[in-house]
Amino acid sequence: MLEGQRVAIVTGAARGIGAATARRLAADGLAVAVVDIEESATKETVDAIAAAGGRALGVGADVADRAQVEAAVERVAAELGTPAVLVNNAGVLRDNLLFKMTDADWDTVMGVHLRGAFLFSQAAQKHMVEARWGRIVNLSSTSALGNRGQANYAAAKAGLQGFTKTLAIELGPFGVTVNAVAPGFIVTDMTAATAARMKIDFAAMQRHAEAEIPVRRVGRPEDVAHTISYLASEGASFVSGQVIYVAGGPRD
């Protein structure tokens, strides 16, 4: 570990928002653990960070599996350094209308989003509390406000907001801030998959979204990464327990 270099863990960082966040935090000077379910999937993000002169470690872990999560965090501590920043970004979609949603649809989404954030936060906070400095950022979504066909996803993303506020209260006395970022329409593989599920042309979906968004464009993964970068910074030490919507306009 380089003297004084902070270490970040970003889950679901093989692509999309997670990959953009890992690259941004590396550009900010942090060493980054790039976590995804298969270590091989992290190579592109790790290589991009290394090519830009940063330090990164690819780690494979199922975020819903306690043993794998705890092993991942300890590996990061041993190989990169003590984790100071955690971004709980890992996510999956199992969209369906309520009457067609299966137990597996529900349990998988809850496992990755909610249990995953719980397990990684629990494992990482021990290091942060000991250091009396830490940043946890959870990825919520505008879907937390309700979205047809996403009862599981919306419930999980709303749950992460309550989880965030509670951890902010519990960990604040130890120098650890906890916030959530709630993206709106962001162009990723996941939103493309949503379009495919709905049998909608993805380009047409983007045009429709642009017309509804006050800033008149869709979001990019980098838009979310910039906000996470701020929340992970020294300058955000008095911001905790907040949900920031990165959606191109106001949301209730």
Tab-separated table of C-alpha atoms in Angstrom:
chain	number	residue	atom	x	y	z
A	1	MET	CA	0.000	0.000	0.000
A	2	LEU	CA	1.286	3.469	-0.856
A	3	GLU	CA	1.766	5.666	2.201
A	4	GLY	CA	-1.448	7.564	2.891
A	5	GLN	CA	-3.350	6.095	-0.068
A	6	ARG	CA	-6.957	5.282	0.805
A	7	VAL	CA	-8.562	2.088	-0.421
A	8	ALA	CA	-12.030	1.760	-1.953
A	9	ILE	CA	-14.183	-1.302	-2.577
A	10	VAL	CA	-16.721	-1.046	-5.398
A	11	THR	CA	-19.118	-3.950	-5.897
A	12	GLY	CA	-20.625	-4.782	-9.264
A	13	ALA	CA	-17.689	-2.929	-10.809
A	14	ALA	CA	-17.138	-4.984	-13.964
A	15	ARG	CA	-19.314	-2.668	-16.051
A	16	GLY	CA	-21.744	0.240	-16.038
A	17	ILE	CA	-21.999	2.532	-13.027
A	18	GLY	CA	-19.695	0.345	-10.956
A	19	ALA	CA	-16.908	0.401	-13.537
A	20	ALA	CA	-17.229	4.175	-14.006
A	21	THR	CA	-17.114	4.644	-10.242
A	22	ALA	CA	-14.049	2.445	-9.844
A	23	ARG	CA	-12.234	4.397	-12.555
A	24	ARG	CA	-13.256	7.744	-11.057
A	25	LEU	CA	-12.146	6.821	-7.526
A	26	ALA	CA	-8.828	5.592	-8.945
A	27	ALA	CA	-8.438	8.929	-10.742
A	28	ASP	CA	-9.095	10.595	-7.369
A	29	GLY	CA	-6.027	8.783	-6.056
A	30	LEU	CA	-7.566	5.800	-4.289
A	31	ALA	CA	-6.509	2.194	-4.692
A	32	VAL	CA	-9.613	0.311	-5.837
A	33	ALA	CA	-10.855	-3.215	-5.270
A	34	VAL	CA	-13.019	-4.067	-8.277
A	35	VAL	CA	-15.547	-6.647	-7.088
A	36	ASP	CA	-17.861	-8.705	-9.250
A	37	ILE	CA	-19.335	-12.179	-9.047
A	38	GLU	CA	-16.577	-13.572	-11.287
A	39	GLU	CA	-13.047	-12.264	-10.849
A	40	SER	CA	-12.394	-12.720	-14.574
A	41	ALA	CA	-15.130	-10.168	-15.331
A	42	THR	CA	-13.203	-7.454	-13.474
A	43	LYS	CA	-10.192	-7.545	-15.815
A	44	GLU	CA	-11.313	-4.758	-18.146
A	45	THR	CA	-11.912	-2.317	-15.289
A	46	VAL	CA	-8.705	-3.301	-13.490
A	47	ASP	CA	-6.676	-2.950	-16.687
A	48	ALA	CA	-8.193	0.477	-17.413
A	49	ILE	CA	-7.228	1.709	-13.953
A	50	ALA	CA	-3.714	0.304	-14.276
A	51	ALA	CA	-3.295	1.843	-17.744
A	52	ALA	CA	-4.160	5.234	-16.252
A	53	GLY	CA	-1.496	4.787	-13.583
A	54	GLY	CA	-3.733	3.644	-10.736
A	55	ARG	CA	-3.750	0.621	-8.438
A	56	ALA	CA	-6.554	-1.917	-8.639
A	57	LEU	CA	-7.326	-5.450	-7.556
A	58	GLY	CA	-9.943	-7.691	-9.130
A	59	VAL	CA	-11.923	-9.736	-6.620
A	60	GLY	CA	-14.600	-12.333	-7.296
A	61	ALA	CA	-17.388	-12.629	-4.731
A	62	ASP	CA	-21.094	-13.365	-4.511
A	63	VAL	CA	-22.261	-10.357	-2.512
A	64	ALA	CA	-25.098	-12.374	-0.980
A	65	ASP	CA	-22.731	-14.992	0.491
A	66	ARG	CA	-21.331	-14.064	3.914
A	67	ALA	CA	-18.212	-16.222	3.704
A	68	GLN	CA	-17.296	-14.876	0.275
A	69	VAL	CA	-17.895	-11.268	1.326
A	70	GLU	CA	-15.818	-11.558	4.477
A	71	ALA	CA	-13.026	-13.274	2.554
A	72	ALA	CA	-13.134	-10.557	-0.107
A	73	VAL	CA	-12.841	-7.727	2.419
A	74	GLU	CA	-9.966	-9.423	4.216
A	75	ARG	CA	-8.187	-10.038	0.916
A	76	VAL	CA	-8.530	-6.364	0.041
A	77	ALA	CA	-7.151	-5.364	3.447
A	78	ALA	CA	-4.184	-7.706	2.991
A	79	GLU	CA	-3.347	-6.897	-0.641
A	80	LEU	CA	-4.388	-3.251	-1.107
A	81	GLY	CA	-4.771	-1.868	2.401
A	82	THR	CA	-7.426	-1.061	4.958
A	83	PRO	CA	-10.772	-0.324	3.239
A	84	ALA	CA	-11.827	3.281	3.805
A	85	VAL	CA	-14.514	3.642	1.118
A	86	LEU	CA	-17.254	1.170	0.203
A	87	VAL	CA	-19.616	1.577	-2.728
A	88	ASN	CA	-22.452	-0.965	-2.649
A	89	ASN	CA	-23.359	-0.959	-6.319
A	90	ALA	CA	-23.922	-4.634	-7.203
A	91	GLY	CA	-27.365	-5.183	-8.634
A	92	VAL	CA	-29.548	-7.437	-10.742
A	93	LEU	CA	-32.954	-7.221	-12.353
A	94	ARG	CA	-35.697	-9.823	-12.182
A	95	ASP	CA	-38.566	-7.643	-13.392
A	96	ASN	CA	-42.125	-8.895	-13.563
A	97	LEU	CA	-45.625	-7.862	-12.636
A	98	LEU	CA	-46.588	-8.917	-9.128
A	99	PHE	CA	-48.935	-11.720	-10.161
A	100	LYS	CA	-46.188	-13.311	-12.274
A	101	MET	CA	-43.228	-12.685	-9.945
A	102	THR	CA	-41.661	-15.858	-8.560
A	103	ASP	CA	-40.081	-16.441	-5.169
A	104	ALA	CA	-36.726	-16.662	-6.936
A	105	ASP	CA	-37.321	-13.292	-8.645
A	106	TRP	CA	-37.952	-11.719	-5.260
A	107	ASP	CA	-35.222	-13.489	-3.297
A	108	THR	CA	-32.485	-12.916	-5.890
A	109	VAL	CA	-33.068	-9.171	-6.037
A	110	MET	CA	-33.288	-8.844	-2.250
A	111	GLY	CA	-30.186	-10.983	-1.837
A	112	VAL	CA	-27.967	-8.977	-4.154
A	113	HIS	CA	-29.183	-5.466	-3.325
A	114	LEU	CA	-30.120	-5.560	0.351
A	115	ARG	CA	-28.262	-8.550	1.782
A	116	GLY	CA	-25.210	-7.687	-0.300
A	117	ALA	CA	-25.099	-4.126	1.035
A	118	PHE	CA	-25.636	-5.419	4.578
A	119	LEU	CA	-22.855	-7.994	4.383
A	120	PHE	CA	-20.276	-5.736	2.748
A	121	SER	CA	-21.089	-2.835	5.071
A	122	GLN	CA	-20.826	-5.053	8.113
A	123	ALA	CA	-17.471	-6.465	7.014
A	124	ALA	CA	-15.980	-3.123	5.933
A	125	GLN	CA	-17.180	-0.975	8.820
A	126	LYS	CA	-14.918	-2.818	11.267
A	127	HIS	CA	-11.907	-1.374	9.473
A	128	MET	CA	-13.479	2.076	9.161
A	129	VAL	CA	-14.488	2.270	12.829
A	130	GLU	CA	-11.001	1.271	13.909
A	131	ALA	CA	-9.516	3.969	11.666
A	132	ARG	CA	-12.251	6.429	12.727
A	133	TRP	CA	-12.735	7.427	9.080
A	134	GLY	CA	-14.894	5.911	6.398
A	135	ARG	CA	-17.324	6.456	3.572
A	136	ILE	CA	-20.148	4.122	2.572
A	137	VAL	CA	-22.235	4.917	-0.509
A	138	ASN	CA	-25.231	2.751	-1.386
A	139	LEU	CA	-26.832	2.713	-4.833
A	140	SER	CA	-30.564	3.301	-4.649
A	141	SER	CA	-32.707	4.308	-7.638
A	142	THR	CA	-35.615	6.487	-8.681
A	143	SER	CA	-37.445	3.137	-8.841
A	144	ALA	CA	-37.588	3.352	-5.027
A	145	LEU	CA	-40.471	5.770	-5.616
A	146	GLY	CA	-42.387	3.010	-7.411
A	147	ASN	CA	-42.098	1.541	-10.893
A	148	ARG	CA	-44.446	-0.836	-12.694
A	149	GLY	CA	-43.045	-4.356	-13.012
A	150	GLN	CA	-40.384	-3.807	-10.364
A	151	ALA	CA	-41.987	-4.587	-7.004
A	152	ASN	CA	-38.862	-6.475	-5.943
A	153	TYR	CA	-36.337	-3.921	-7.256
A	154	ALA	CA	-38.315	-0.921	-5.982
A	155	ALA	CA	-38.656	-2.490	-2.531
A	156	ALA	CA	-34.940	-3.260	-2.404
A	157	LYS	CA	-33.931	0.229	-3.521
A	158	ALA	CA	-36.322	1.835	-1.027
A	159	GLY	CA	-34.962	-0.485	1.646
A	160	LEU	CA	-31.443	0.726	0.898
A	161	GLN	CA	-32.546	4.261	1.718
A	162	GLY	CA	-33.693	3.213	5.188
A	163	PHE	CA	-30.540	1.137	5.595
A	164	THR	CA	-28.449	4.175	4.650
A	165	LYS	CA	-30.105	6.500	7.145
A	166	THR	CA	-29.798	3.977	9.967
A	167	LEU	CA	-26.123	3.279	9.309
A	168	ALA	CA	-25.474	7.025	9.204
A	169	ILE	CA	-26.850	7.281	12.743
A	170	GLU	CA	-24.947	4.241	14.030
A	171	LEU	CA	-21.585	4.905	12.376
A	172	GLY	CA	-21.469	8.702	12.469
A	173	PRO	CA	-19.843	8.862	15.926
A	174	PHE	CA	-16.912	6.877	14.525
A	175	GLY	CA	-16.136	9.227	11.644
A	176	VAL	CA	-17.999	7.159	9.053
A	177	THR	CA	-20.527	8.818	6.753
A	178	VAL	CA	-23.189	6.817	4.919
A	179	ASN	CA	-25.144	8.146	1.953
A	180	ALA	CA	-27.163	6.847	-0.969
A	181	VAL	CA	-27.203	7.859	-4.610
A	182	ALA	CA	-30.418	7.281	-6.540
A	183	PRO	CA	-29.858	7.367	-10.312
A	184	GLY	CA	-32.599	8.039	-12.798
A	185	PHE	CA	-32.348	6.939	-16.423
A	186	ILE	CA	-28.715	5.940	-16.962
A	187	VAL	CA	-27.574	4.291	-20.194
A	188	THR	CA	-26.151	0.923	-19.114
A	189	ASP	CA	-26.448	-2.742	-20.010
A	190	MET	CA	-29.117	-2.983	-17.314
A	191	THR	CA	-31.358	-0.323	-18.873
A	192	ALA	CA	-30.812	-1.920	-22.267
A	193	ALA	CA	-32.004	-5.209	-20.762
A	194	THR	CA	-35.091	-3.447	-19.437
A	195	ALA	CA	-35.865	-2.173	-22.929
A	196	ALA	CA	-35.454	-5.665	-24.322
A	197	ARG	CA	-37.769	-7.084	-21.651
A	198	MET	CA	-40.395	-4.491	-22.555
A	199	LYS	CA	-39.830	-5.146	-26.279
A	200	ILE	CA	-38.963	-1.470	-26.809
A	201	ASP	CA	-36.218	-0.193	-29.074
A	202	PHE	CA	-33.494	1.081	-26.728
A	203	ALA	CA	-32.762	4.173	-28.829
A	204	ALA	CA	-36.467	5.038	-28.835
A	205	MET	CA	-36.591	4.529	-25.063
A	206	GLN	CA	-33.717	6.982	-24.653
A	207	ARG	CA	-35.395	9.585	-26.849
A	208	HIS	CA	-38.587	9.296	-24.819
A	209	ALA	CA	-36.637	9.640	-21.569
A	210	GLU	CA	-34.772	12.709	-22.852
A	211	ALA	CA	-38.071	14.450	-23.550
A	212	GLU	CA	-39.224	13.836	-19.961
A	213	ILE	CA	-35.988	14.766	-18.167
A	214	PRO	CA	-35.655	18.492	-17.351
A	215	VAL	CA	-32.007	18.707	-18.494
A	216	ARG	CA	-33.096	17.056	-21.748
A	217	ARG	CA	-30.580	14.243	-21.849
A	218	VAL	CA	-30.244	10.757	-20.428
A	219	GLY	CA	-27.674	10.013	-17.777
A	220	ARG	CA	-24.293	8.377	-18.178
A	221	PRO	CA	-22.489	6.151	-15.664
A	222	GLU	CA	-19.965	8.953	-15.207
A	223	ASP	CA	-22.723	11.255	-13.925
A	224	VAL	CA	-23.298	8.894	-11.015
A	225	ALA	CA	-19.583	8.305	-10.503
A	226	HIS	CA	-18.943	12.038	-10.079
A	227	THR	CA	-21.532	12.230	-7.302
A	228	ILE	CA	-20.105	9.178	-5.563
A	229	SER	CA	-16.640	10.729	-5.856
A	230	TYR	CA	-17.836	13.745	-3.894
A	231	LEU	CA	-19.529	11.651	-1.204
A	232	ALA	CA	-16.331	9.615	-0.806
A	233	SER	CA	-14.193	12.714	-0.398
A	234	GLU	CA	-12.808	14.506	2.631
A	235	GLY	CA	-14.986	17.470	1.714
A	236	ALA	CA	-18.201	15.505	2.274
A	237	SER	CA	-17.514	14.856	5.959
A	238	PHE	CA	-20.643	16.779	7.059
A	239	VAL	CA	-22.954	15.047	4.589
A	240	SER	CA	-24.443	11.823	5.934
A	241	GLY	CA	-27.724	9.967	5.847
A	242	GLN	CA	-28.713	11.618	2.587
A	243	VAL	CA	-30.298	10.260	-0.585
A	244	ILE	CA	-29.111	12.196	-3.621
A	245	TYR	CA	-31.121	11.756	-6.810
A	246	VAL	CA	-28.930	11.873	-9.890
A	247	ALA	CA	-31.785	12.091	-12.337
A	248	GLY	CA	-31.507	15.304	-14.342
A	249	GLY	CA	-34.274	16.964	-12.378
A	250	PRO	CA	-36.152	16.971	-9.053
A	251	ARG	CA	-37.711	13.825	-7.646
A	252	ASP	CA	-40.024	13.546	-4.654
